[in-house]
């Protein structure tokens, strides 16, 4: 039959074959669309995480519970890795790292790699500087924020030094306010958090703003405590600490002293004109139970047990009367983390020890 085709017939057949080829190629599937990148704090779907790389819990939706952990004074030793493993197992939506990360200059990337190997590269491991990296002598906060950057939307301020963020970003349940009083920065000078200074007003406005926006809970974090039964005095400053109490911040978190300590709920007014460090006034105790009402006062928790050698608890410290629970080298020693879940109605916190330790603590704040 091919021999019976003339030149015009062969040309027509070739054109038909070309059109058929083009139609078939147009029907072939193209390359698959890339999967959308998960939001920070949200595990990927469709495949299990690689061994040793846990994901965080789902990022909170507007108005839903916020689950976070917090600890400071971490290092890069076995203790730090055990605490990070606890955090990974708890699957929080974010972690507050309360300063003092490596205790050595030049190994910032090693610390960051240790964190991301256990918590994942996109996990919100949120930093506020400690005294060991604030001035660069045993680490550099600027390098830490490069390899563990902010992962929370809507953050305002200078990440790593002084910042605030509402979680979730829409219809928030918690406002986190992270500040840096009482520690030296480059040049050997501390930042100014004295009464009515710019940083004092920034902090006070952030607290007042949370209340005016009806955000259920306000959590302030910093490296240095004021009240302590460990090695240090009131490095955060008496006036600044009393301002937090006067404004009834719900929870104040710190590190620096390598112990765990949690106060009763403290308040000023009446028989407590102000809280005076290195002394005890029973009138400053608003509630001494483990279940407390919001608005009655402020709870302070130092969680300086993230992995570096522990300090002793000084049971004869005059401030001991303010504390509901303590743990240190000489008293129920434990590395671990504070584990907190906040809903619109309550803030529930517990201390979770690392492997090999047994100390625990728990307390709850409820909205009236």
XYZ file of C-alpha atoms in Angstrom:
368
model
C 0.000 0.000 0.000
C 2.938 2.293 0.687
C 4.003 2.011 -2.947
C 0.595 3.373 -4.101
C 1.110 6.669 -2.157
C 2.288 9.632 -4.158
C 4.399 12.536 -2.908
C 1.317 14.392 -1.669
C 0.070 11.290 0.173
C 3.402 10.773 1.920
C 3.517 14.434 3.012
C -0.010 14.178 4.438
C 0.859 11.031 6.400
C 3.982 12.710 7.848
C 1.953 15.705 8.992
C -0.577 13.428 10.715
C 2.180 11.551 12.544
C 3.719 14.853 13.715
C 0.383 16.097 15.074
C -0.225 12.768 16.858
C 3.239 12.946 18.469
C 2.600 16.472 19.743
C -0.778 15.479 21.186
C 0.741 12.506 23.063
C 3.551 14.589 24.590
C 1.052 17.207 25.800
C -0.808 14.511 27.749
C 2.274 13.352 29.687
C 2.302 14.450 33.377
C 4.774 17.186 34.246
C 7.124 17.147 37.232
C 5.327 17.020 40.591
C 4.719 20.251 42.467
C 7.029 20.634 45.494
C 5.383 19.919 48.847
C 4.646 23.047 50.877
C 7.193 23.724 53.606
C 5.724 23.165 57.071
C 5.269 26.147 59.319
C 7.712 26.454 62.243
C 6.687 24.087 65.022
C 4.496 22.017 62.708
C 5.613 18.461 61.863
C 5.594 17.378 58.224
C 2.910 14.948 57.118
C 3.306 11.883 54.983
C 6.638 10.651 56.332
C 8.119 9.914 59.736
C 10.959 12.110 61.006
C 14.462 10.744 60.743
C 15.632 8.862 63.839
C 16.996 11.215 66.475
C 15.213 14.246 64.973
C 11.931 14.694 66.873
C 9.448 17.273 65.691
C 7.629 19.769 67.863
C 3.948 19.637 68.604
C 1.552 21.359 66.196
C 1.765 25.140 66.126
C -1.166 26.568 68.092
C -4.234 27.778 66.242
C -5.894 31.035 67.337
C -7.080 30.734 70.936
C -5.853 27.157 71.412
C -3.543 25.892 74.152
C 0.103 26.972 74.093
C 2.649 24.378 75.202
C 6.201 25.536 75.946
C 9.291 24.515 77.890
C 11.955 26.688 79.539
C 15.420 26.263 81.034
C 18.777 28.013 81.139
C 22.456 27.343 81.906
C 22.840 24.587 79.346
C 26.352 23.853 78.048
C 27.215 21.115 75.556
C 27.796 18.166 77.907
C 25.857 14.962 78.547
C 23.566 16.813 80.963
C 22.517 19.283 78.283
C 21.811 16.484 75.824
C 19.678 14.658 78.402
C 17.600 17.791 79.002
C 17.158 18.369 75.270
C 16.000 14.764 74.952
C 13.364 15.477 77.615
C 12.218 18.544 75.672
C 12.044 16.480 72.476
C 9.896 13.876 74.218
C 7.500 16.520 75.558
C 6.938 17.906 72.012
C 6.320 21.563 72.994
C 5.456 24.203 70.437
C 8.397 26.344 71.534
C 11.236 26.458 74.068
C 12.576 29.461 75.978
C 16.363 29.193 76.385
C 17.104 31.476 79.348
C 20.762 32.258 78.686
C 24.253 30.811 79.237
C 24.627 28.399 76.349
C 28.212 27.158 75.817
C 30.443 28.658 78.539
C 33.145 28.762 75.861
C 33.806 31.003 72.883
C 34.064 29.636 69.374
C 31.687 26.672 69.672
C 28.415 28.461 68.988
C 27.740 26.315 65.910
C 28.399 23.143 67.924
C 25.709 24.210 70.391
C 23.253 25.018 67.613
C 23.927 21.666 65.942
C 23.307 19.882 69.247
C 19.928 21.621 69.575
C 18.752 21.083 66.003
C 19.871 17.440 65.977
C 17.411 16.757 68.791
C 14.622 19.258 68.136
C 14.725 19.820 64.376
C 15.995 22.687 62.267
C 12.699 24.632 62.257
C 11.844 24.217 65.948
C 11.306 27.560 67.761
C 14.212 27.385 70.227
C 13.875 30.988 71.364
C 16.901 32.742 72.864
C 17.538 35.406 75.447
C 21.150 36.104 76.324
C 22.930 35.174 79.514
C 26.005 36.837 80.996
C 28.390 34.298 79.432
C 27.539 35.346 75.865
C 26.217 38.889 76.293
C 29.697 40.443 76.108
C 31.257 37.781 73.892
C 33.809 36.448 76.368
C 32.448 32.870 76.526
C 30.258 32.813 73.461
C 28.636 35.481 71.328
C 24.900 36.076 71.381
C 25.114 37.512 67.854
C 26.422 34.173 66.558
C 23.806 32.197 68.474
C 20.933 34.160 66.952
C 22.354 33.488 63.501
C 22.337 29.702 63.869
C 19.197 29.545 66.072
C 17.121 32.397 64.614
C 13.663 33.482 65.677
C 10.975 31.094 64.420
C 7.877 32.815 65.804
C 5.784 35.180 63.658
C 5.086 38.690 64.897
C 8.119 39.066 67.169
C 8.980 42.655 68.084
C 12.228 44.008 69.495
C 15.833 42.792 69.341
C 15.777 39.013 69.226
C 18.225 37.477 71.689
C 18.349 40.566 73.925
C 14.947 42.225 74.396
C 11.861 41.069 72.547
C 8.221 40.167 72.873
C 5.833 37.956 70.949
C 2.207 36.856 71.215
C 1.427 33.148 70.768
C -0.565 32.327 68.707
C -0.127 35.468 66.626
C -3.907 35.766 66.170
C -6.171 35.580 69.242
C -3.117 34.934 71.488
C -3.147 33.003 74.754
C 0.318 34.058 76.007
C 2.459 37.154 75.631
C 6.156 36.362 76.139
C 8.352 39.312 77.160
C 12.104 38.594 77.231
C 14.493 41.145 78.758
C 18.142 41.414 79.873
C 18.600 43.297 83.152
C 21.621 42.814 85.392
C 24.221 41.525 82.916
C 27.119 43.234 81.135
C 27.325 43.699 77.376
C 30.260 44.710 75.192
C 32.166 47.529 76.825
C 31.420 46.124 80.274
C 28.203 48.051 80.726
C 24.791 46.580 81.605
C 21.676 47.656 79.764
C 19.681 50.291 81.633
C 16.531 48.860 83.231
C 16.403 51.477 86.010
C 13.122 53.090 86.946
C 11.543 55.029 84.065
C 14.426 54.242 81.692
C 13.624 53.467 78.066
C 13.934 49.703 78.644
C 11.862 49.905 81.846
C 9.091 51.692 79.932
C 9.323 49.231 77.027
C 8.794 46.328 79.454
C 5.992 48.052 81.352
C 4.207 48.966 78.116
C 4.475 45.357 76.873
C 2.866 44.140 80.101
C 0.133 46.782 80.034
C -0.524 46.094 76.362
C -1.143 42.415 77.034
C -3.706 43.306 79.673
C -5.431 45.918 77.504
C -5.701 43.361 74.682
C -7.133 40.753 77.083
C -4.333 38.262 76.398
C -4.933 35.642 79.094
C -1.334 35.163 80.313
C 1.824 37.267 80.571
C 5.186 35.499 80.967
C 8.381 37.494 81.483
C 11.739 35.785 80.948
C 15.296 36.922 81.705
C 18.612 35.391 82.619
C 19.073 36.867 86.090
C 16.711 36.402 89.034
C 16.246 38.782 91.950
C 15.074 36.418 94.666
C 17.333 33.384 95.031
C 18.532 30.829 97.578
C 21.503 29.915 95.390
C 24.748 31.806 94.796
C 23.517 35.221 93.680
C 21.781 38.278 95.009
C 19.256 40.487 93.240
C 21.009 41.056 89.917
C 17.745 41.753 88.086
C 17.232 44.840 90.265
C 14.858 45.472 93.164
C 12.853 48.226 91.460
C 12.469 46.290 88.217
C 11.358 43.176 90.139
C 8.822 45.138 92.169
C 7.446 46.642 88.961
C 6.768 43.103 87.663
C 4.990 42.266 90.922
C 3.024 45.538 91.000
C 1.772 44.827 87.473
C 0.868 41.264 88.479
C 2.843 39.481 85.782
C 1.656 35.880 85.981
C 4.994 34.060 85.688
C 8.599 35.293 85.700
C 11.262 32.849 84.457
C 15.029 33.045 84.902
C 18.240 31.028 84.975
C 21.743 32.094 86.138
C 21.651 30.320 89.521
C 22.227 26.645 88.748
C 19.304 25.449 90.832
C 15.564 25.067 90.450
C 13.509 27.339 92.678
C 9.875 28.398 92.546
C 8.270 30.994 94.772
C 4.837 31.170 96.259
C 2.592 33.752 94.631
C 3.944 37.154 95.708
C 2.176 40.509 95.842
C 2.758 44.020 97.127
C 0.327 46.217 99.008
C -1.112 46.068 102.511
C 1.542 44.564 104.783
C 4.068 44.463 101.908
C 4.875 47.950 100.681
C 7.598 46.457 98.467
C 9.642 43.297 98.202
C 13.091 43.833 99.755
C 15.828 41.384 98.670
C 17.892 39.533 101.304
C 14.975 39.665 103.754
C 11.573 38.067 104.255
C 8.188 39.689 104.808
C 5.279 37.318 105.254
C 2.887 40.039 104.079
C 4.309 39.629 100.549
C 2.865 36.098 100.321
C -0.387 36.262 98.359
C -0.979 32.495 98.144
C 1.114 29.586 99.423
C -0.810 26.768 97.744
C 0.079 24.987 94.518
C -3.227 26.027 92.914
C -3.496 29.802 92.704
C -5.796 32.412 91.205
C -4.616 34.770 88.490
C -4.383 38.380 89.545
C -3.480 37.664 93.154
C 0.259 37.961 92.544
C 3.328 36.760 90.652
C 5.182 33.435 90.625
C 8.959 33.449 90.034
C 10.695 30.296 88.794
C 14.430 29.897 88.260
C 15.253 26.970 85.968
C 19.052 27.121 85.855
C 19.330 23.354 85.518
C 19.630 22.918 81.743
C 22.770 20.784 81.923
C 25.687 22.579 83.625
C 26.996 21.767 87.145
C 24.533 22.470 89.946
C 24.879 24.884 92.891
C 23.856 24.287 96.487
C 20.544 25.473 97.909
C 21.209 27.682 100.940
C 18.502 26.706 103.396
C 19.498 29.509 105.803
C 18.987 32.205 103.182
C 16.556 34.830 104.548
C 14.573 34.660 101.295
C 13.795 30.944 101.775
C 10.359 31.816 103.155
C 9.303 33.016 99.714
C 9.957 29.652 98.054
C 7.530 26.779 97.626
C 9.996 24.363 96.012
C 13.779 24.116 95.577
C 16.292 21.688 94.094
C 20.084 21.904 93.950
C 23.323 20.010 94.350
C 22.687 19.392 98.051
C 18.892 19.031 97.881
C 17.054 16.693 95.486
C 19.491 17.460 92.626
C 18.133 17.347 89.084
C 18.749 18.610 85.603
C 15.521 19.159 83.704
C 13.041 21.615 82.253
C 9.929 23.511 83.209
C 6.997 22.278 81.113
C 4.049 24.690 80.787
C 0.653 24.444 79.122
C -1.512 27.568 78.959
C -5.153 27.696 77.916
C -7.641 30.540 78.096
C -8.611 29.329 81.592
C -5.434 28.093 83.276
C -1.653 27.935 83.204
C -0.326 24.587 84.421
C 3.414 24.101 84.999
C 5.544 21.179 86.137
C 9.228 20.453 86.451
C 10.236 17.405 84.401
C 13.601 15.875 85.386
C 16.122 14.449 82.953
C 16.915 10.737 82.886
C 18.426 9.568 86.174
C 16.753 12.216 88.383
C 13.517 12.139 90.353
C 12.793 15.669 91.628
C 9.482 17.132 90.475
C 7.343 20.182 91.147
C 4.002 21.412 89.849
C 1.722 24.420 90.202
C -1.329 25.888 88.510
C -2.706 29.384 87.964
C -6.416 29.693 87.212
C -8.324 32.624 85.762
C -11.287 33.722 87.831
